[in-house]
């Protein structure tokens, strides 16, 4: 996989992101992708080859490994990193769609025609909903993968010894040993911690966007209400002046 290409694509989202999303992107690259590429792949290596069982029964070691490790940590993390970064492309695609509409509008109506959007990258209207939806997608993916990791390996732990019982073609109970369990456990906790930080940042950004939108709508409502009240007062005052003038005209004058 070309991580450099993925990094280039995601870096373009920075100019359309909030501060929380920029921190999230830094955590993903530095503490997840970089650690994954530089260290995690080397730590795991060919873990099935290093999975040692105290039996010569053909096929037993493969079946035991598949029983305890239905999917490798390293492949699960790779899938998680790919899926968790995909929702960010929704924002990029929506901005590209806006820019394409703006371009077609200029070609059709001329360069001096009114713009469809004041700023194609500004989070207003549909782009705001797309951005919020992408955050919910990222949050669901992060939580789902943490749940899968916890479900398949109890409490994210890697024991030194696993016992393969009643699994054909293994005879009776077979003891199998995981290579470098402590080192793998440390990296597992590290990746889970980085994923948890990303979850916290995503939740904070969701609340920030919603709070900002609520405050903005409240200000607009307050401004419109104030304008309508001032207009009503002006109209009342104007009518009152006209009424006084009419009354003064209707009064008889003394000669």
PDB file of C-alpha atoms in Angstrom:
ATOM      1  CA  UNK A   1       0.000   0.000   0.000  1.00  0.00           C
ATOM      2  CA  UNK A   2       1.256   3.502  -0.897  1.00  0.00           C
ATOM      3  CA  UNK A   3       0.952   5.397   2.383  1.00  0.00           C
ATOM      4  CA  UNK A   4       2.618   8.461   0.850  1.00  0.00           C
ATOM      5  CA  UNK A   5      -0.208   8.856  -1.656  1.00  0.00           C
ATOM      6  CA  UNK A   6      -2.774   8.506   1.111  1.00  0.00           C
ATOM      7  CA  UNK A   7      -0.949  11.134   3.159  1.00  0.00           C
ATOM      8  CA  UNK A   8      -0.929  13.560   0.223  1.00  0.00           C
ATOM      9  CA  UNK A   9      -4.665  13.135  -0.289  1.00  0.00           C
ATOM     10  CA  UNK A  10      -5.512  13.569   3.381  1.00  0.00           C
ATOM     11  CA  UNK A  11      -3.257  16.588   3.759  1.00  0.00           C
ATOM     12  CA  UNK A  12      -5.451  18.411   1.243  1.00  0.00           C
ATOM     13  CA  UNK A  13      -8.369  18.143   3.688  1.00  0.00           C
ATOM     14  CA  UNK A  14      -6.542  20.274   6.269  1.00  0.00           C
ATOM     15  CA  UNK A  15      -7.706  23.558   4.729  1.00  0.00           C
ATOM     16  CA  UNK A  16     -11.348  22.447   5.034  1.00  0.00           C
ATOM     17  CA  UNK A  17     -10.982  21.096   8.598  1.00  0.00           C
ATOM     18  CA  UNK A  18     -11.341  22.457  12.112  1.00  0.00           C
ATOM     19  CA  UNK A  19      -8.541  22.480  14.694  1.00  0.00           C
ATOM     20  CA  UNK A  20      -9.811  19.201  16.164  1.00  0.00           C
ATOM     21  CA  UNK A  21      -9.640  17.495  12.780  1.00  0.00           C
ATOM     22  CA  UNK A  22      -6.093  18.752  12.185  1.00  0.00           C
ATOM     23  CA  UNK A  23      -5.003  17.282  15.524  1.00  0.00           C
ATOM     24  CA  UNK A  24      -6.822  14.048  14.614  1.00  0.00           C
ATOM     25  CA  UNK A  25      -4.959  13.881  11.316  1.00  0.00           C
ATOM     26  CA  UNK A  26      -1.618  14.418  13.086  1.00  0.00           C
ATOM     27  CA  UNK A  27      -2.371  11.621  15.561  1.00  0.00           C
ATOM     28  CA  UNK A  28      -3.343   9.286  12.710  1.00  0.00           C
ATOM     29  CA  UNK A  29      -0.131   9.935  10.776  1.00  0.00           C
ATOM     30  CA  UNK A  30       2.405  10.169  13.595  1.00  0.00           C
ATOM     31  CA  UNK A  31       1.068   7.746  16.188  1.00  0.00           C
ATOM     32  CA  UNK A  32      -0.726   5.253  13.959  1.00  0.00           C
ATOM     33  CA  UNK A  33       0.442   5.145  10.350  1.00  0.00           C
ATOM     34  CA  UNK A  34       4.077   5.939  11.099  1.00  0.00           C
ATOM     35  CA  UNK A  35       4.244   3.453  13.977  1.00  0.00           C
ATOM     36  CA  UNK A  36       2.437   0.889  11.827  1.00  0.00           C
ATOM     37  CA  UNK A  37       4.845   1.233   8.887  1.00  0.00           C
ATOM     38  CA  UNK A  38       8.094   1.630  10.835  1.00  0.00           C
ATOM     39  CA  UNK A  39       7.654  -0.697  13.808  1.00  0.00           C
ATOM     40  CA  UNK A  40       4.438  -2.720  13.970  1.00  0.00           C
ATOM     41  CA  UNK A  41       4.941  -4.621  10.706  1.00  0.00           C
ATOM     42  CA  UNK A  42       8.416  -5.691  11.818  1.00  0.00           C
ATOM     43  CA  UNK A  43       7.243  -6.744  15.278  1.00  0.00           C
ATOM     44  CA  UNK A  44       4.579  -9.065  13.924  1.00  0.00           C
ATOM     45  CA  UNK A  45       6.315 -10.242  10.757  1.00  0.00           C
ATOM     46  CA  UNK A  46       5.268 -13.775   9.881  1.00  0.00           C
ATOM     47  CA  UNK A  47       3.566 -14.486  13.205  1.00  0.00           C
ATOM     48  CA  UNK A  48       2.064 -17.775  12.033  1.00  0.00           C
ATOM     49  CA  UNK A  49       5.539 -19.155  11.345  1.00  0.00           C
ATOM     50  CA  UNK A  50       6.623 -18.237  14.901  1.00  0.00           C
ATOM     51  CA  UNK A  51       3.495 -19.807  16.441  1.00  0.00           C
ATOM     52  CA  UNK A  52       5.007 -22.892  18.096  1.00  0.00           C
ATOM     53  CA  UNK A  53       2.923 -25.871  19.310  1.00  0.00           C
ATOM     54  CA  UNK A  54       4.073 -28.954  21.267  1.00  0.00           C
ATOM     55  CA  UNK A  55       2.773 -31.450  18.735  1.00  0.00           C
ATOM     56  CA  UNK A  56       3.852 -32.968  15.419  1.00  0.00           C
ATOM     57  CA  UNK A  57       0.288 -33.569  14.264  1.00  0.00           C
ATOM     58  CA  UNK A  58       0.034 -32.254  10.668  1.00  0.00           C
ATOM     59  CA  UNK A  59      -2.246 -29.236  10.403  1.00  0.00           C
ATOM     60  CA  UNK A  60      -2.687 -28.803  14.155  1.00  0.00           C
ATOM     61  CA  UNK A  61      -0.577 -25.640  14.441  1.00  0.00           C
ATOM     62  CA  UNK A  62      -2.398 -24.002  11.506  1.00  0.00           C
ATOM     63  CA  UNK A  63      -5.824 -24.841  12.928  1.00  0.00           C
ATOM     64  CA  UNK A  64      -4.871 -23.601  16.412  1.00  0.00           C
ATOM     65  CA  UNK A  65      -3.495 -20.366  15.016  1.00  0.00           C
ATOM     66  CA  UNK A  66      -6.670 -19.773  13.004  1.00  0.00           C
ATOM     67  CA  UNK A  67      -8.758 -20.545  16.109  1.00  0.00           C
ATOM     68  CA  UNK A  68      -7.028 -17.977  18.322  1.00  0.00           C
ATOM     69  CA  UNK A  69      -6.147 -15.424  15.613  1.00  0.00           C
ATOM     70  CA  UNK A  70      -9.009 -15.330  13.064  1.00  0.00           C
ATOM     71  CA  UNK A  71      -7.406 -12.139  11.712  1.00  0.00           C
ATOM     72  CA  UNK A  72      -3.944 -10.763  12.347  1.00  0.00           C
ATOM     73  CA  UNK A  73      -3.500  -7.595  14.393  1.00  0.00           C
ATOM     74  CA  UNK A  74      -1.448  -5.987  11.673  1.00  0.00           C
ATOM     75  CA  UNK A  75      -4.009  -6.659   8.943  1.00  0.00           C
ATOM     76  CA  UNK A  76      -6.865  -5.506  11.164  1.00  0.00           C
ATOM     77  CA  UNK A  77      -5.047  -2.228  11.863  1.00  0.00           C
ATOM     78  CA  UNK A  78      -4.343  -1.739   8.151  1.00  0.00           C
ATOM     79  CA  UNK A  79      -8.040  -2.213   7.385  1.00  0.00           C
ATOM     80  CA  UNK A  80      -8.979   0.135  10.227  1.00  0.00           C
ATOM     81  CA  UNK A  81      -6.632   2.881   9.025  1.00  0.00           C
ATOM     82  CA  UNK A  82      -7.990   2.641   5.480  1.00  0.00           C
ATOM     83  CA  UNK A  83     -11.652   2.717   6.518  1.00  0.00           C
ATOM     84  CA  UNK A  84     -11.243   5.432   9.150  1.00  0.00           C
ATOM     85  CA  UNK A  85      -9.634   7.812   6.642  1.00  0.00           C
ATOM     86  CA  UNK A  86     -12.169   7.158   3.861  1.00  0.00           C
ATOM     87  CA  UNK A  87     -14.976   9.376   5.350  1.00  0.00           C
ATOM     88  CA  UNK A  88     -12.646  12.385   5.080  1.00  0.00           C
ATOM     89  CA  UNK A  89     -12.776  11.999   1.303  1.00  0.00           C
ATOM     90  CA  UNK A  90     -16.520  12.764   1.418  1.00  0.00           C
ATOM     91  CA  UNK A  91     -15.680  16.359   2.341  1.00  0.00           C
ATOM     92  CA  UNK A  92     -13.061  16.569  -0.398  1.00  0.00           C
ATOM     93  CA  UNK A  93     -15.519  15.222  -2.965  1.00  0.00           C
ATOM     94  CA  UNK A  94     -18.230  17.662  -1.873  1.00  0.00           C
ATOM     95  CA  UNK A  95     -15.839  20.618  -2.174  1.00  0.00           C
ATOM     96  CA  UNK A  96     -14.763  19.376  -5.626  1.00  0.00           C
ATOM     97  CA  UNK A  97     -18.449  19.162  -6.597  1.00  0.00           C
ATOM     98  CA  UNK A  98     -18.988  22.773  -5.472  1.00  0.00           C
ATOM     99  CA  UNK A  99     -15.936  23.967  -7.394  1.00  0.00           C
ATOM    100  CA  UNK A 100     -17.143  22.161 -10.520  1.00  0.00           C
ATOM    101  CA  UNK A 101     -20.582  23.822 -10.233  1.00  0.00           C
ATOM    102  CA  UNK A 102     -18.937  27.206  -9.777  1.00  0.00           C
ATOM    103  CA  UNK A 103     -16.763  26.642 -12.838  1.00  0.00           C
ATOM    104  CA  UNK A 104     -19.730  25.612 -15.003  1.00  0.00           C
ATOM    105  CA  UNK A 105     -21.667  28.635 -13.744  1.00  0.00           C
ATOM    106  CA  UNK A 106     -18.873  30.999 -14.852  1.00  0.00           C
ATOM    107  CA  UNK A 107     -18.594  29.291 -18.233  1.00  0.00           C
ATOM    108  CA  UNK A 108     -22.340  29.603 -18.806  1.00  0.00           C
ATOM    109  CA  UNK A 109     -22.993  33.115 -17.448  1.00  0.00           C
ATOM    110  CA  UNK A 110     -19.601  34.821 -17.745  1.00  0.00           C
ATOM    111  CA  UNK A 111     -16.817  35.665 -15.349  1.00  0.00           C
ATOM    112  CA  UNK A 112     -18.710  38.563 -13.750  1.00  0.00           C
ATOM    113  CA  UNK A 113     -21.806  36.537 -12.909  1.00  0.00           C
ATOM    114  CA  UNK A 114     -22.909  36.189  -9.243  1.00  0.00           C
ATOM    115  CA  UNK A 115     -21.187  33.340  -7.431  1.00  0.00           C
ATOM    116  CA  UNK A 116     -23.143  30.290  -6.342  1.00  0.00           C
ATOM    117  CA  UNK A 117     -21.039  30.007  -3.179  1.00  0.00           C
ATOM    118  CA  UNK A 118     -19.241  32.755  -1.266  1.00  0.00           C
ATOM    119  CA  UNK A 119     -16.557  30.192  -0.430  1.00  0.00           C
ATOM    120  CA  UNK A 120     -16.652  26.628  -1.832  1.00  0.00           C
ATOM    121  CA  UNK A 121     -14.736  25.289   1.175  1.00  0.00           C
ATOM    122  CA  UNK A 122     -16.821  27.015   3.840  1.00  0.00           C
ATOM    123  CA  UNK A 123     -18.886  24.638   5.965  1.00  0.00           C
ATOM    124  CA  UNK A 124     -22.376  25.947   5.213  1.00  0.00           C
ATOM    125  CA  UNK A 125     -25.470  24.203   3.946  1.00  0.00           C
ATOM    126  CA  UNK A 126     -24.889  20.752   2.497  1.00  0.00           C
ATOM    127  CA  UNK A 127     -21.139  20.786   3.150  1.00  0.00           C
ATOM    128  CA  UNK A 128     -21.774  21.189   6.881  1.00  0.00           C
ATOM    129  CA  UNK A 129     -23.960  18.088   6.892  1.00  0.00           C
ATOM    130  CA  UNK A 130     -21.405  16.167   4.812  1.00  0.00           C
ATOM    131  CA  UNK A 131     -18.654  17.120   7.261  1.00  0.00           C
ATOM    132  CA  UNK A 132     -20.761  16.113  10.276  1.00  0.00           C
ATOM    133  CA  UNK A 133     -21.744  12.838   8.599  1.00  0.00           C
ATOM    134  CA  UNK A 134     -18.075  12.023   7.919  1.00  0.00           C
ATOM    135  CA  UNK A 135     -17.309  12.515  11.618  1.00  0.00           C
ATOM    136  CA  UNK A 136     -20.062  10.091  12.634  1.00  0.00           C
ATOM    137  CA  UNK A 137     -18.736   7.537  10.128  1.00  0.00           C
ATOM    138  CA  UNK A 138     -15.224   7.841  11.590  1.00  0.00           C
ATOM    139  CA  UNK A 139     -16.559   7.489  15.116  1.00  0.00           C
ATOM    140  CA  UNK A 140     -18.573   4.357  14.274  1.00  0.00           C
ATOM    141  CA  UNK A 141     -15.598   2.745  12.498  1.00  0.00           C
ATOM    142  CA  UNK A 142     -13.203   3.448  15.396  1.00  0.00           C
ATOM    143  CA  UNK A 143     -15.602   2.052  18.011  1.00  0.00           C
ATOM    144  CA  UNK A 144     -16.430  -0.982  15.851  1.00  0.00           C
ATOM    145  CA  UNK A 145     -12.787  -1.950  15.382  1.00  0.00           C
ATOM    146  CA  UNK A 146     -11.995  -1.483  19.069  1.00  0.00           C
ATOM    147  CA  UNK A 147     -14.927  -3.752  19.877  1.00  0.00           C
ATOM    148  CA  UNK A 148     -13.711  -6.386  17.389  1.00  0.00           C
ATOM    149  CA  UNK A 149     -10.185  -6.228  18.806  1.00  0.00           C
ATOM    150  CA  UNK A 150     -11.503  -6.602  22.348  1.00  0.00           C
ATOM    151  CA  UNK A 151     -13.874  -9.397  21.356  1.00  0.00           C
ATOM    152  CA  UNK A 152     -11.299 -11.508  19.505  1.00  0.00           C
ATOM    153  CA  UNK A 153      -8.483 -10.971  22.021  1.00  0.00           C
ATOM    154  CA  UNK A 154      -9.836 -10.634  25.531  1.00  0.00           C
ATOM    155  CA  UNK A 155      -9.071  -7.156  26.953  1.00  0.00           C
ATOM    156  CA  UNK A 156      -6.494  -6.561  24.175  1.00  0.00           C
ATOM    157  CA  UNK A 157      -4.207  -9.039  25.913  1.00  0.00           C
ATOM    158  CA  UNK A 158      -1.761 -11.471  24.310  1.00  0.00           C
ATOM    159  CA  UNK A 159      -0.934 -14.419  26.556  1.00  0.00           C
ATOM    160  CA  UNK A 160       2.346 -16.294  26.270  1.00  0.00           C
ATOM    161  CA  UNK A 161       0.576 -19.665  26.232  1.00  0.00           C
ATOM    162  CA  UNK A 162      -2.697 -20.663  24.561  1.00  0.00           C
ATOM    163  CA  UNK A 163      -4.312 -24.068  24.926  1.00  0.00           C
ATOM    164  CA  UNK A 164      -5.922 -25.626  21.865  1.00  0.00           C
ATOM    165  CA  UNK A 165      -8.677 -27.963  23.120  1.00  0.00           C
ATOM    166  CA  UNK A 166     -11.125 -30.084  21.117  1.00  0.00           C
ATOM    167  CA  UNK A 167      -9.992 -28.637  17.800  1.00  0.00           C
ATOM    168  CA  UNK A 168      -9.522 -31.179  15.007  1.00  0.00           C
ATOM    169  CA  UNK A 169      -7.031 -32.525  14.041  1.00  0.00           C
ATOM    170  CA  UNK A 170      -5.243 -31.693  17.325  1.00  0.00           C
ATOM    171  CA  UNK A 171      -5.070 -34.600  19.803  1.00  0.00           C
ATOM    172  CA  UNK A 172      -6.587 -33.721  23.226  1.00  0.00           C
ATOM    173  CA  UNK A 173      -5.108 -30.440  24.562  1.00  0.00           C
ATOM    174  CA  UNK A 174      -2.202 -28.834  22.706  1.00  0.00           C
ATOM    175  CA  UNK A 175      -0.056 -26.030  24.183  1.00  0.00           C
ATOM    176  CA  UNK A 176       0.953 -23.311  21.728  1.00  0.00           C
ATOM    177  CA  UNK A 177       3.320 -20.407  22.354  1.00  0.00           C
ATOM    178  CA  UNK A 178       3.109 -16.912  20.832  1.00  0.00           C
ATOM    179  CA  UNK A 179       6.370 -15.316  19.726  1.00  0.00           C
ATOM    180  CA  UNK A 180       7.340 -12.019  21.443  1.00  0.00           C
ATOM    181  CA  UNK A 181       4.047 -11.684  23.380  1.00  0.00           C
ATOM    182  CA  UNK A 182       5.214  -8.785  25.602  1.00  0.00           C
ATOM    183  CA  UNK A 183       6.395  -6.689  22.678  1.00  0.00           C
ATOM    184  CA  UNK A 184       3.189  -7.347  20.781  1.00  0.00           C
ATOM    185  CA  UNK A 185       1.114  -6.507  23.861  1.00  0.00           C
ATOM    186  CA  UNK A 186       2.874  -3.127  24.217  1.00  0.00           C
ATOM    187  CA  UNK A 187       2.181  -2.225  20.593  1.00  0.00           C
ATOM    188  CA  UNK A 188      -1.423  -3.373  20.942  1.00  0.00           C
ATOM    189  CA  UNK A 189      -1.984  -1.080  23.925  1.00  0.00           C
ATOM    190  CA  UNK A 190      -0.265   1.761  22.092  1.00  0.00           C
ATOM    191  CA  UNK A 191      -2.478   1.419  19.015  1.00  0.00           C
ATOM    192  CA  UNK A 192      -5.609   1.095  21.171  1.00  0.00           C
ATOM    193  CA  UNK A 193      -4.591   4.243  23.079  1.00  0.00           C
ATOM    194  CA  UNK A 194      -4.044   6.181  19.840  1.00  0.00           C
ATOM    195  CA  UNK A 195      -7.426   5.000  18.562  1.00  0.00           C
ATOM    196  CA  UNK A 196      -9.063   6.131  21.834  1.00  0.00           C
ATOM    197  CA  UNK A 197      -7.499   9.593  21.464  1.00  0.00           C
ATOM    198  CA  UNK A 198      -8.929   9.800  17.936  1.00  0.00           C
ATOM    199  CA  UNK A 199     -12.379   8.879  19.292  1.00  0.00           C
ATOM    200  CA  UNK A 200     -12.190  11.658  21.919  1.00  0.00           C
ATOM    201  CA  UNK A 201     -11.099  14.201  19.278  1.00  0.00           C
ATOM    202  CA  UNK A 202     -13.922  13.162  16.942  1.00  0.00           C
ATOM    203  CA  UNK A 203     -16.542  13.453  19.710  1.00  0.00           C
ATOM    204  CA  UNK A 204     -15.185  16.900  20.678  1.00  0.00           C
ATOM    205  CA  UNK A 205     -15.361  18.040  17.059  1.00  0.00           C
ATOM    206  CA  UNK A 206     -18.956  16.825  16.700  1.00  0.00           C
ATOM    207  CA  UNK A 207     -20.032  18.781  19.788  1.00  0.00           C
ATOM    208  CA  UNK A 208     -18.029  21.798  18.621  1.00  0.00           C
ATOM    209  CA  UNK A 209     -19.725  21.868  15.204  1.00  0.00           C
ATOM    210  CA  UNK A 210     -23.206  21.440  16.679  1.00  0.00           C
ATOM    211  CA  UNK A 211     -22.595  24.067  19.386  1.00  0.00           C
ATOM    212  CA  UNK A 212     -21.210  26.523  16.827  1.00  0.00           C
ATOM    213  CA  UNK A 213     -24.214  26.010  14.563  1.00  0.00           C
ATOM    214  CA  UNK A 214     -26.673  26.464  17.459  1.00  0.00           C
ATOM    215  CA  UNK A 215     -24.948  29.708  18.521  1.00  0.00           C
ATOM    216  CA  UNK A 216     -24.959  30.958  14.926  1.00  0.00           C
ATOM    217  CA  UNK A 217     -28.680  30.212  14.503  1.00  0.00           C
ATOM    218  CA  UNK A 218     -29.451  31.843  17.860  1.00  0.00           C
ATOM    219  CA  UNK A 219     -27.631  35.015  16.796  1.00  0.00           C
ATOM    220  CA  UNK A 220     -29.456  35.086  13.466  1.00  0.00           C
ATOM    221  CA  UNK A 221     -32.813  34.619  15.215  1.00  0.00           C
ATOM    222  CA  UNK A 222     -31.987  37.319  17.775  1.00  0.00           C
ATOM    223  CA  UNK A 223     -30.905  39.708  15.016  1.00  0.00           C
ATOM    224  CA  UNK A 224     -34.058  39.082  12.969  1.00  0.00           C
ATOM    225  CA  UNK A 225     -36.252  39.474  16.070  1.00  0.00           C
ATOM    226  CA  UNK A 226     -34.540  42.753  16.989  1.00  0.00           C
ATOM    227  CA  UNK A 227     -34.975  44.032  13.434  1.00  0.00           C
ATOM    228  CA  UNK A 228     -38.670  43.142  13.376  1.00  0.00           C
ATOM    229  CA  UNK A 229     -39.257  44.798  16.767  1.00  0.00           C
ATOM    230  CA  UNK A 230     -37.487  48.002  15.704  1.00  0.00           C
ATOM    231  CA  UNK A 231     -39.475  48.038  12.463  1.00  0.00           C
ATOM    232  CA  UNK A 232     -42.695  47.551  14.429  1.00  0.00           C
ATOM    233  CA  UNK A 233     -41.822  50.421  16.774  1.00  0.00           C
ATOM    234  CA  UNK A 234     -40.993  52.693  13.858  1.00  0.00           C
ATOM    235  CA  UNK A 235     -44.289  51.869  12.174  1.00  0.00           C
ATOM    236  CA  UNK A 236     -46.241  52.485  15.395  1.00  0.00           C
ATOM    237  CA  UNK A 237     -44.512  55.797  15.959  1.00  0.00           C
ATOM    238  CA  UNK A 238     -45.208  56.885  12.392  1.00  0.00           C
ATOM    239  CA  UNK A 239     -48.874  55.984  12.690  1.00  0.00           C
ATOM    240  CA  UNK A 240     -49.090  57.829  16.011  1.00  0.00           C
ATOM    241  CA  UNK A 241     -47.669  61.016  14.479  1.00  0.00           C
ATOM    242  CA  UNK A 242     -50.128  60.807  11.616  1.00  0.00           C
ATOM    243  CA  UNK A 243     -52.984  60.309  14.068  1.00  0.00           C
ATOM    244  CA  UNK A 244     -51.971  63.395  16.055  1.00  0.00           C
ATOM    245  CA  UNK A 245     -51.773  65.472  12.901  1.00  0.00           C
ATOM    246  CA  UNK A 246     -55.244  64.299  11.883  1.00  0.00           C
ATOM    247  CA  UNK A 247     -56.677  65.159  15.305  1.00  0.00           C
ATOM    248  CA  UNK A 248     -55.129  68.611  15.196  1.00  0.00           C
ATOM    249  CA  UNK A 249     -56.663  69.283  11.786  1.00  0.00           C
ATOM    250  CA  UNK A 250     -60.101  68.135  12.946  1.00  0.00           C
ATOM    251  CA  UNK A 251     -60.169  70.509  15.932  1.00  0.00           C
ATOM    252  CA  UNK A 252     -62.077  73.801  15.270  1.00  0.00           C
ATOM    253  CA  UNK A 253     -60.040  76.954  15.274  1.00  0.00           C
ATOM    254  CA  UNK A 254     -61.120  80.049  17.190  1.00  0.00           C
ATOM    255  CA  UNK A 255     -61.641  83.183  15.112  1.00  0.00           C
TER     256      UNK A 255
END
